[in-house]
Amino acid sequence: AQTVTQSQPEMSVQEAETVTLSCTYDTSESDYYLFWYKQPPSRQMILVIRQEAYKQQNATENRFSVNFQKAAKSFSLKISDSQLGDAAMYFCAYKSRADKLIFGTGTRLQVFP
Amino acid sequence: GAGVSQTPSNKVTEKGKYVELRCDPISGHTALYWYRQSLGQGPEFLIYFQGTGAADDSGLPNDRFFAVRPEGSVSTLKIQRTERGDSAVYLCASSRSGGSGANVLTFGAGSRLTVL
């Protein structure tokens, strides 16, 4: 069975600095997708970034980028120029093509002014 | 609709009561998912619909939990004889079928269930 592991329960960063959130996963499949979702106190799960496993190039969305290491089954999220509004729970998630989305346990990110 | 809508936003009930939680997905999304999120945890998969049929219900914890999607749009999660351990946020998500968009789930704001 596929699993997703987030080993950092909490992280903190100063405004304007860079922070990296870690995620590892376990799968025997070769075709899958990886996601980072943000969940603020409002509970709404918001998609931050998506990576398709067959693409070697790391995905980037403005200040958010990933470091996808397929062989190591690692998928970290880098947030550059952190803003107060980035404070939230961040969930790493895995999905094979026709299957359910599997989440990690989350990392709480605090941003200090 | 423009987003995934879940009602009620909050529900408080007594142990042993029956509860229904409703999810209205994005128009045109054929796939619908239910997740349960306990405090401080990541969402746990409950059930997935493709159209009207349950494609995967392996996450339903026991036979007190049941979900339907009779017309392939709105879904209702039904919990019988509620227990205090059922207290959680119940999240619904939907996605398109086919193409790369099929793998991007859009979530609702969830229904917080509290069983006293």
PDB file of C-alpha atoms in Angstrom:
ATOM      1  CA  ALA A   1       0.000   0.000   0.000  1.00  0.00           C
ATOM      2  CA  GLN A   2       1.127   3.508  -0.700  1.00  0.00           C
ATOM      3  CA  THR A   3       2.144   5.694   2.229  1.00  0.00           C
ATOM      4  CA  VAL A   4       3.123   9.330   2.631  1.00  0.00           C
ATOM      5  CA  THR A   5       5.413  10.501   5.447  1.00  0.00           C
ATOM      6  CA  GLN A   6       5.936  14.038   6.680  1.00  0.00           C
ATOM      7  CA  SER A   7       8.568  13.958   9.397  1.00  0.00           C
ATOM      8  CA  GLN A   8       8.313  17.599  10.461  1.00  0.00           C
ATOM      9  CA  PRO A   9       5.221  18.220  12.633  1.00  0.00           C
ATOM     10  CA  GLU A  10       6.075  21.921  12.899  1.00  0.00           C
ATOM     11  CA  MET A  11       8.315  24.373  11.101  1.00  0.00           C
ATOM     12  CA  SER A  12       8.859  28.085  11.481  1.00  0.00           C
ATOM     13  CA  VAL A  13      10.324  30.748   9.237  1.00  0.00           C
ATOM     14  CA  GLN A  14      10.878  34.474   9.357  1.00  0.00           C
ATOM     15  CA  GLU A  15       9.020  36.659   6.914  1.00  0.00           C
ATOM     16  CA  ALA A  16      10.883  37.022   3.584  1.00  0.00           C
ATOM     17  CA  GLU A  17      13.064  33.993   4.307  1.00  0.00           C
ATOM     18  CA  THR A  18      12.975  30.558   2.645  1.00  0.00           C
ATOM     19  CA  VAL A  19      11.723  27.335   4.201  1.00  0.00           C
ATOM     20  CA  THR A  20      11.653  23.736   2.975  1.00  0.00           C
ATOM     21  CA  LEU A  21       9.054  21.167   4.009  1.00  0.00           C
ATOM     22  CA  SER A  22       9.940  17.486   3.635  1.00  0.00           C
ATOM     23  CA  CYS A  23       7.892  14.607   2.298  1.00  0.00           C
ATOM     24  CA  THR A  24       8.704  11.032   1.427  1.00  0.00           C
ATOM     25  CA  TYR A  25       6.407   8.409  -0.022  1.00  0.00           C
ATOM     26  CA  ASP A  26       6.367   4.729  -0.740  1.00  0.00           C
ATOM     27  CA  THR A  27       4.940   3.149  -3.881  1.00  0.00           C
ATOM     28  CA  SER A  28       5.666   0.391  -6.358  1.00  0.00           C
ATOM     29  CA  GLU A  29       3.962   2.240  -9.205  1.00  0.00           C
ATOM     30  CA  SER A  30       5.706   4.305 -11.866  1.00  0.00           C
ATOM     31  CA  ASP A  31       2.809   6.531 -12.968  1.00  0.00           C
ATOM     32  CA  TYR A  32       1.480   8.801 -10.219  1.00  0.00           C
ATOM     33  CA  TYR A  33       1.011  12.367  -9.089  1.00  0.00           C
ATOM     34  CA  LEU A  34       2.259  14.252  -6.061  1.00  0.00           C
ATOM     35  CA  PHE A  35       0.666  17.297  -4.491  1.00  0.00           C
ATOM     36  CA  TRP A  36       1.146  19.863  -1.787  1.00  0.00           C
ATOM     37  CA  TYR A  37      -2.050  21.207  -0.242  1.00  0.00           C
ATOM     38  CA  LYS A  38      -2.327  24.135   2.176  1.00  0.00           C
ATOM     39  CA  GLN A  39      -4.988  24.129   4.899  1.00  0.00           C
ATOM     40  CA  PRO A  40      -5.490  27.418   6.764  1.00  0.00           C
ATOM     41  CA  PRO A  41      -7.696  27.631   9.879  1.00  0.00           C
ATOM     42  CA  SER A  42     -10.706  28.045   7.595  1.00  0.00           C
ATOM     43  CA  ARG A  43     -10.331  24.275   6.855  1.00  0.00           C
ATOM     44  CA  GLN A  44     -10.418  24.819   3.097  1.00  0.00           C
ATOM     45  CA  MET A  45      -7.810  22.559   1.483  1.00  0.00           C
ATOM     46  CA  ILE A  46      -6.061  24.608  -1.219  1.00  0.00           C
ATOM     47  CA  LEU A  47      -3.860  23.123  -3.928  1.00  0.00           C
ATOM     48  CA  VAL A  48      -0.387  24.689  -3.822  1.00  0.00           C
ATOM     49  CA  ILE A  49       1.512  22.702  -6.431  1.00  0.00           C
ATOM     50  CA  ARG A  50       1.348  19.457  -8.417  1.00  0.00           C
ATOM     51  CA  GLN A  51       4.045  17.198  -9.880  1.00  0.00           C
ATOM     52  CA  GLU A  52       3.551  14.427 -12.420  1.00  0.00           C
ATOM     53  CA  ALA A  53       5.950  11.555 -11.789  1.00  0.00           C
ATOM     54  CA  TYR A  54       6.901  11.117 -15.431  1.00  0.00           C
ATOM     55  CA  LYS A  55       8.129  14.707 -15.642  1.00  0.00           C
ATOM     56  CA  GLN A  56      11.712  15.176 -14.549  1.00  0.00           C
ATOM     57  CA  GLN A  57      11.449  18.941 -14.335  1.00  0.00           C
ATOM     58  CA  ASN A  58      10.522  20.230 -10.899  1.00  0.00           C
ATOM     59  CA  ALA A  59       7.195  22.065 -10.735  1.00  0.00           C
ATOM     60  CA  THR A  60       7.146  25.758  -9.833  1.00  0.00           C
ATOM     61  CA  GLU A  61       4.265  28.069  -8.944  1.00  0.00           C
ATOM     62  CA  ASN A  62       5.440  31.601  -8.183  1.00  0.00           C
ATOM     63  CA  ARG A  63       7.143  31.467  -4.750  1.00  0.00           C
ATOM     64  CA  PHE A  64       6.508  27.730  -4.389  1.00  0.00           C
ATOM     65  CA  SER A  65       8.730  25.074  -5.917  1.00  0.00           C
ATOM     66  CA  VAL A  66       9.386  21.397  -5.361  1.00  0.00           C
ATOM     67  CA  ASN A  67      12.440  19.178  -5.310  1.00  0.00           C
ATOM     68  CA  PHE A  68      11.218  15.888  -6.769  1.00  0.00           C
ATOM     69  CA  GLN A  69      13.643  12.986  -6.401  1.00  0.00           C
ATOM     70  CA  LYS A  70      11.862   9.991  -7.928  1.00  0.00           C
ATOM     71  CA  ALA A  71      14.485   7.389  -7.133  1.00  0.00           C
ATOM     72  CA  ALA A  72      14.635   8.497  -3.517  1.00  0.00           C
ATOM     73  CA  LYS A  73      10.829   8.886  -3.377  1.00  0.00           C
ATOM     74  CA  SER A  74      11.209  12.357  -1.974  1.00  0.00           C
ATOM     75  CA  PHE A  75       9.052  15.401  -2.707  1.00  0.00           C
ATOM     76  CA  SER A  76       9.961  18.527  -0.729  1.00  0.00           C
ATOM     77  CA  LEU A  77       8.285  21.932  -0.951  1.00  0.00           C
ATOM     78  CA  LYS A  78      10.312  25.135  -0.933  1.00  0.00           C
ATOM     79  CA  ILE A  79       8.601  28.396  -0.073  1.00  0.00           C
ATOM     80  CA  SER A  80      10.625  31.459  -1.002  1.00  0.00           C
ATOM     81  CA  ASP A  81      10.106  35.002   0.305  1.00  0.00           C
ATOM     82  CA  SER A  82       7.749  33.691   3.001  1.00  0.00           C
ATOM     83  CA  GLN A  83       4.719  35.800   3.810  1.00  0.00           C
ATOM     84  CA  LEU A  84       2.511  35.933   6.901  1.00  0.00           C
ATOM     85  CA  GLY A  85      -0.312  34.503   4.804  1.00  0.00           C
ATOM     86  CA  ASP A  86       1.697  31.340   4.197  1.00  0.00           C
ATOM     87  CA  ALA A  87       1.109  30.259   7.799  1.00  0.00           C
ATOM     88  CA  ALA A  88      -1.029  27.097   7.667  1.00  0.00           C
ATOM     89  CA  MET A  89      -0.945  23.312   7.752  1.00  0.00           C
ATOM     90  CA  TYR A  90       0.740  21.841   4.690  1.00  0.00           C
ATOM     91  CA  PHE A  91      -0.102  18.356   3.502  1.00  0.00           C
ATOM     92  CA  CYS A  92       1.846  16.270   1.049  1.00  0.00           C
ATOM     93  CA  ALA A  93      -0.325  13.870  -0.961  1.00  0.00           C
ATOM     94  CA  TYR A  94       0.072  11.021  -3.438  1.00  0.00           C
ATOM     95  CA  LYS A  95      -2.328   9.800  -6.105  1.00  0.00           C
ATOM     96  CA  SER A  96      -2.015   7.091  -8.705  1.00  0.00           C
ATOM     97  CA  ARG A  97      -3.927   7.634 -11.941  1.00  0.00           C
ATOM     98  CA  ALA A  98      -7.265   6.071 -11.059  1.00  0.00           C
ATOM     99  CA  ASP A  99      -7.037   5.855  -7.301  1.00  0.00           C
ATOM    100  CA  LYS A 100      -7.689   7.895  -4.201  1.00  0.00           C
ATOM    101  CA  LEU A 101      -5.543  10.729  -2.853  1.00  0.00           C
ATOM    102  CA  ILE A 102      -3.421   9.685   0.133  1.00  0.00           C
ATOM    103  CA  PHE A 103      -2.256  12.345   2.583  1.00  0.00           C
ATOM    104  CA  GLY A 104       0.616  12.657   4.980  1.00  0.00           C
ATOM    105  CA  THR A 105       0.123  13.796   8.571  1.00  0.00           C
ATOM    106  CA  GLY A 106       0.930  17.411   7.810  1.00  0.00           C
ATOM    107  CA  THR A 107       3.428  20.092   8.802  1.00  0.00           C
ATOM    108  CA  ARG A 108       2.315  23.204  10.649  1.00  0.00           C
ATOM    109  CA  LEU A 109       4.151  26.235   9.286  1.00  0.00           C
ATOM    110  CA  GLN A 110       4.485  29.352  11.410  1.00  0.00           C
ATOM    111  CA  VAL A 111       5.688  32.600   9.860  1.00  0.00           C
ATOM    112  CA  PHE A 112       7.172  35.250  12.145  1.00  0.00           C
ATOM    113  CA  PRO A 113       7.359  38.943  11.242  1.00  0.00           C
TER     114      PRO A 113
ATOM    115  CA  GLY B   1     -21.497  25.714  -8.684  1.00  0.00           C
ATOM    116  CA  ALA B   2     -18.211  27.576  -8.556  1.00  0.00           C
ATOM    117  CA  GLY B   3     -16.805  25.470  -5.753  1.00  0.00           C
ATOM    118  CA  VAL B   4     -17.524  22.391  -3.672  1.00  0.00           C
ATOM    119  CA  SER B   5     -20.271  23.163  -1.178  1.00  0.00           C
ATOM    120  CA  GLN B   6     -20.728  21.250   2.070  1.00  0.00           C
ATOM    121  CA  THR B   7     -23.590  21.514   4.517  1.00  0.00           C
ATOM    122  CA  PRO B   8     -23.915  21.851   7.401  1.00  0.00           C
ATOM    123  CA  SER B   9     -20.718  23.677   8.248  1.00  0.00           C
ATOM    124  CA  ASN B  10     -21.037  22.525  11.841  1.00  0.00           C
ATOM    125  CA  LYS B  11     -23.166  19.820  13.392  1.00  0.00           C
ATOM    126  CA  VAL B  12     -23.478  18.959  17.066  1.00  0.00           C
ATOM    127  CA  THR B  13     -25.352  15.794  17.925  1.00  0.00           C
ATOM    128  CA  GLU B  14     -25.784  13.367  20.773  1.00  0.00           C
ATOM    129  CA  LYS B  15     -24.315   9.910  20.955  1.00  0.00           C
ATOM    130  CA  GLY B  16     -26.569   7.392  19.251  1.00  0.00           C
ATOM    131  CA  LYS B  17     -28.224   9.850  16.861  1.00  0.00           C
ATOM    132  CA  TYR B  18     -28.321   9.689  13.060  1.00  0.00           C
ATOM    133  CA  VAL B  19     -26.505  12.328  10.998  1.00  0.00           C
ATOM    134  CA  GLU B  20     -26.440  13.287   7.325  1.00  0.00           C
ATOM    135  CA  LEU B  21     -23.745  15.422   5.732  1.00  0.00           C
ATOM    136  CA  ARG B  22     -24.234  16.804   2.258  1.00  0.00           C
ATOM    137  CA  CYS B  23     -21.763  17.594  -0.527  1.00  0.00           C
ATOM    138  CA  ASP B  24     -22.526  19.503  -3.717  1.00  0.00           C
ATOM    139  CA  PRO B  25     -19.569  19.111  -6.124  1.00  0.00           C
ATOM    140  CA  ILE B  26     -18.389  21.397  -8.874  1.00  0.00           C
ATOM    141  CA  SER B  27     -20.718  21.191 -11.856  1.00  0.00           C
ATOM    142  CA  GLY B  28     -19.459  18.646 -14.370  1.00  0.00           C
ATOM    143  CA  HIS B  29     -17.151  16.839 -11.954  1.00  0.00           C
ATOM    144  CA  THR B  30     -17.917  13.141 -12.134  1.00  0.00           C
ATOM    145  CA  ALA B  31     -15.581  11.980  -9.373  1.00  0.00           C
ATOM    146  CA  LEU B  32     -16.473  12.690  -5.730  1.00  0.00           C
ATOM    147  CA  TYR B  33     -14.507  11.820  -2.612  1.00  0.00           C
ATOM    148  CA  TRP B  34     -15.233  11.818   1.122  1.00  0.00           C
ATOM    149  CA  TYR B  35     -12.459  12.163   3.688  1.00  0.00           C
ATOM    150  CA  ARG B  36     -12.443  12.325   7.480  1.00  0.00           C
ATOM    151  CA  GLN B  37      -9.959  14.551   9.301  1.00  0.00           C
ATOM    152  CA  SER B  38      -9.484  14.124  13.018  1.00  0.00           C
ATOM    153  CA  LEU B  39      -7.881  16.885  15.058  1.00  0.00           C
ATOM    154  CA  GLY B  40      -4.191  17.264  14.252  1.00  0.00           C
ATOM    155  CA  GLN B  41      -4.244  14.570  11.586  1.00  0.00           C
ATOM    156  CA  GLY B  42      -4.191  14.387   7.817  1.00  0.00           C
ATOM    157  CA  PRO B  43      -7.394  13.577   5.929  1.00  0.00           C
ATOM    158  CA  GLU B  44      -8.237   9.882   5.790  1.00  0.00           C
ATOM    159  CA  PHE B  45     -10.014   8.460   2.761  1.00  0.00           C
ATOM    160  CA  LEU B  46     -13.536   7.139   3.263  1.00  0.00           C
ATOM    161  CA  ILE B  47     -15.193   6.577  -0.132  1.00  0.00           C
ATOM    162  CA  TYR B  48     -14.887   7.556  -3.788  1.00  0.00           C
ATOM    163  CA  PHE B  49     -17.688   7.816  -6.353  1.00  0.00           C
ATOM    164  CA  GLN B  50     -17.326   7.763 -10.112  1.00  0.00           C
ATOM    165  CA  GLY B  51     -20.712   8.925 -11.327  1.00  0.00           C
ATOM    166  CA  THR B  52     -23.436   7.284  -9.277  1.00  0.00           C
ATOM    167  CA  GLY B  53     -21.468   4.232  -8.209  1.00  0.00           C
ATOM    168  CA  ALA B  54     -19.032   3.806  -5.356  1.00  0.00           C
ATOM    169  CA  ALA B  55     -15.746   2.939  -7.062  1.00  0.00           C
ATOM    170  CA  ASP B  56     -13.914   2.435  -3.772  1.00  0.00           C
ATOM    171  CA  ASP B  57     -15.481   2.306  -0.302  1.00  0.00           C
ATOM    172  CA  SER B  58     -12.534   0.661   1.406  1.00  0.00           C
ATOM    173  CA  GLY B  59     -12.093   3.547   3.829  1.00  0.00           C
ATOM    174  CA  LEU B  60     -15.506   3.374   5.469  1.00  0.00           C
ATOM    175  CA  PRO B  61     -14.680   2.359   9.057  1.00  0.00           C
ATOM    176  CA  ASN B  62     -17.741   0.189   9.720  1.00  0.00           C
ATOM    177  CA  ASP B  63     -21.315  -0.432   8.655  1.00  0.00           C
ATOM    178  CA  ARG B  64     -22.582   2.632  10.533  1.00  0.00           C
ATOM    179  CA  PHE B  65     -21.170   4.737   7.704  1.00  0.00           C
ATOM    180  CA  PHE B  66     -22.875   4.867   4.337  1.00  0.00           C
ATOM    181  CA  ALA B  67     -22.762   7.275   1.392  1.00  0.00           C
ATOM    182  CA  VAL B  68     -24.934   7.758  -1.672  1.00  0.00           C
ATOM    183  CA  ARG B  69     -24.831   9.747  -4.871  1.00  0.00           C
ATOM    184  CA  PRO B  70     -28.089   8.814  -6.592  1.00  0.00           C
ATOM    185  CA  GLU B  71     -27.980  11.195  -9.551  1.00  0.00           C
ATOM    186  CA  GLY B  72     -24.245  11.488  -9.984  1.00  0.00           C
ATOM    187  CA  SER B  73     -24.037  14.980  -8.509  1.00  0.00           C
ATOM    188  CA  VAL B  74     -24.895  15.685  -4.858  1.00  0.00           C
ATOM    189  CA  SER B  75     -23.679  13.135  -2.331  1.00  0.00           C
ATOM    190  CA  THR B  76     -24.816  12.435   1.220  1.00  0.00           C
ATOM    191  CA  LEU B  77     -22.676  10.808   3.887  1.00  0.00           C
ATOM    192  CA  LYS B  78     -24.858   9.067   6.451  1.00  0.00           C
ATOM    193  CA  ILE B  79     -23.710   8.054   9.916  1.00  0.00           C
ATOM    194  CA  GLN B  80     -25.957   5.880  12.067  1.00  0.00           C
ATOM    195  CA  ARG B  81     -25.783   5.486  15.858  1.00  0.00           C
ATOM    196  CA  THR B  82     -23.077   8.126  16.163  1.00  0.00           C
ATOM    197  CA  GLU B  83     -20.248   7.626  18.637  1.00  0.00           C
ATOM    198  CA  ARG B  84     -17.955  10.186  20.259  1.00  0.00           C
ATOM    199  CA  GLY B  85     -15.093   8.839  18.148  1.00  0.00           C
ATOM    200  CA  ASP B  86     -16.928   9.955  15.018  1.00  0.00           C
ATOM    201  CA  SER B  87     -16.220  13.578  15.938  1.00  0.00           C
ATOM    202  CA  ALA B  88     -14.103  15.023  13.146  1.00  0.00           C
ATOM    203  CA  VAL B  89     -14.177  17.282  10.115  1.00  0.00           C
ATOM    204  CA  TYR B  90     -15.663  15.512   7.112  1.00  0.00           C
ATOM    205  CA  LEU B  91     -14.211  16.808   3.854  1.00  0.00           C
ATOM    206  CA  CYS B  92     -15.676  16.351   0.405  1.00  0.00           C
ATOM    207  CA  ALA B  93     -13.759  16.807  -2.850  1.00  0.00           C
ATOM    208  CA  SER B  94     -14.546  16.490  -6.521  1.00  0.00           C
ATOM    209  CA  SER B  95     -12.570  16.192  -9.741  1.00  0.00           C
ATOM    210  CA  ARG B  96     -13.105  15.890 -13.482  1.00  0.00           C
ATOM    211  CA  SER B  97     -12.901  12.527 -15.127  1.00  0.00           C
ATOM    212  CA  GLY B  98     -10.294  12.028 -17.814  1.00  0.00           C
ATOM    213  CA  GLY B  99      -7.175  13.985 -18.662  1.00  0.00           C
ATOM    214  CA  SER B 100      -4.720  15.552 -16.260  1.00  0.00           C
ATOM    215  CA  GLY B 101      -7.512  17.418 -14.512  1.00  0.00           C
ATOM    216  CA  ALA B 102      -8.858  14.141 -13.224  1.00  0.00           C
ATOM    217  CA  ASN B 103      -6.045  14.037 -10.738  1.00  0.00           C
ATOM    218  CA  VAL B 104      -6.624  17.439  -9.169  1.00  0.00           C
ATOM    219  CA  LEU B 105      -9.135  17.325  -6.346  1.00  0.00           C
ATOM    220  CA  THR B 106     -10.968  20.483  -5.319  1.00  0.00           C
ATOM    221  CA  PHE B 107     -12.085  20.414  -1.696  1.00  0.00           C
ATOM    222  CA  GLY B 108     -14.995  21.916   0.154  1.00  0.00           C
ATOM    223  CA  ALA B 109     -14.628  23.668   3.516  1.00  0.00           C
ATOM    224  CA  GLY B 110     -15.782  20.587   5.384  1.00  0.00           C
ATOM    225  CA  SER B 111     -18.476  19.733   7.898  1.00  0.00           C
ATOM    226  CA  ARG B 112     -17.351  19.676  11.511  1.00  0.00           C
ATOM    227  CA  LEU B 113     -19.200  16.945  13.400  1.00  0.00           C
ATOM    228  CA  THR B 114     -19.196  16.935  17.190  1.00  0.00           C
ATOM    229  CA  VAL B 115     -20.766  13.994  18.993  1.00  0.00           C
ATOM    230  CA  LEU B 116     -21.489  14.689  22.656  1.00  0.00           C
TER     231      LEU B 116
END
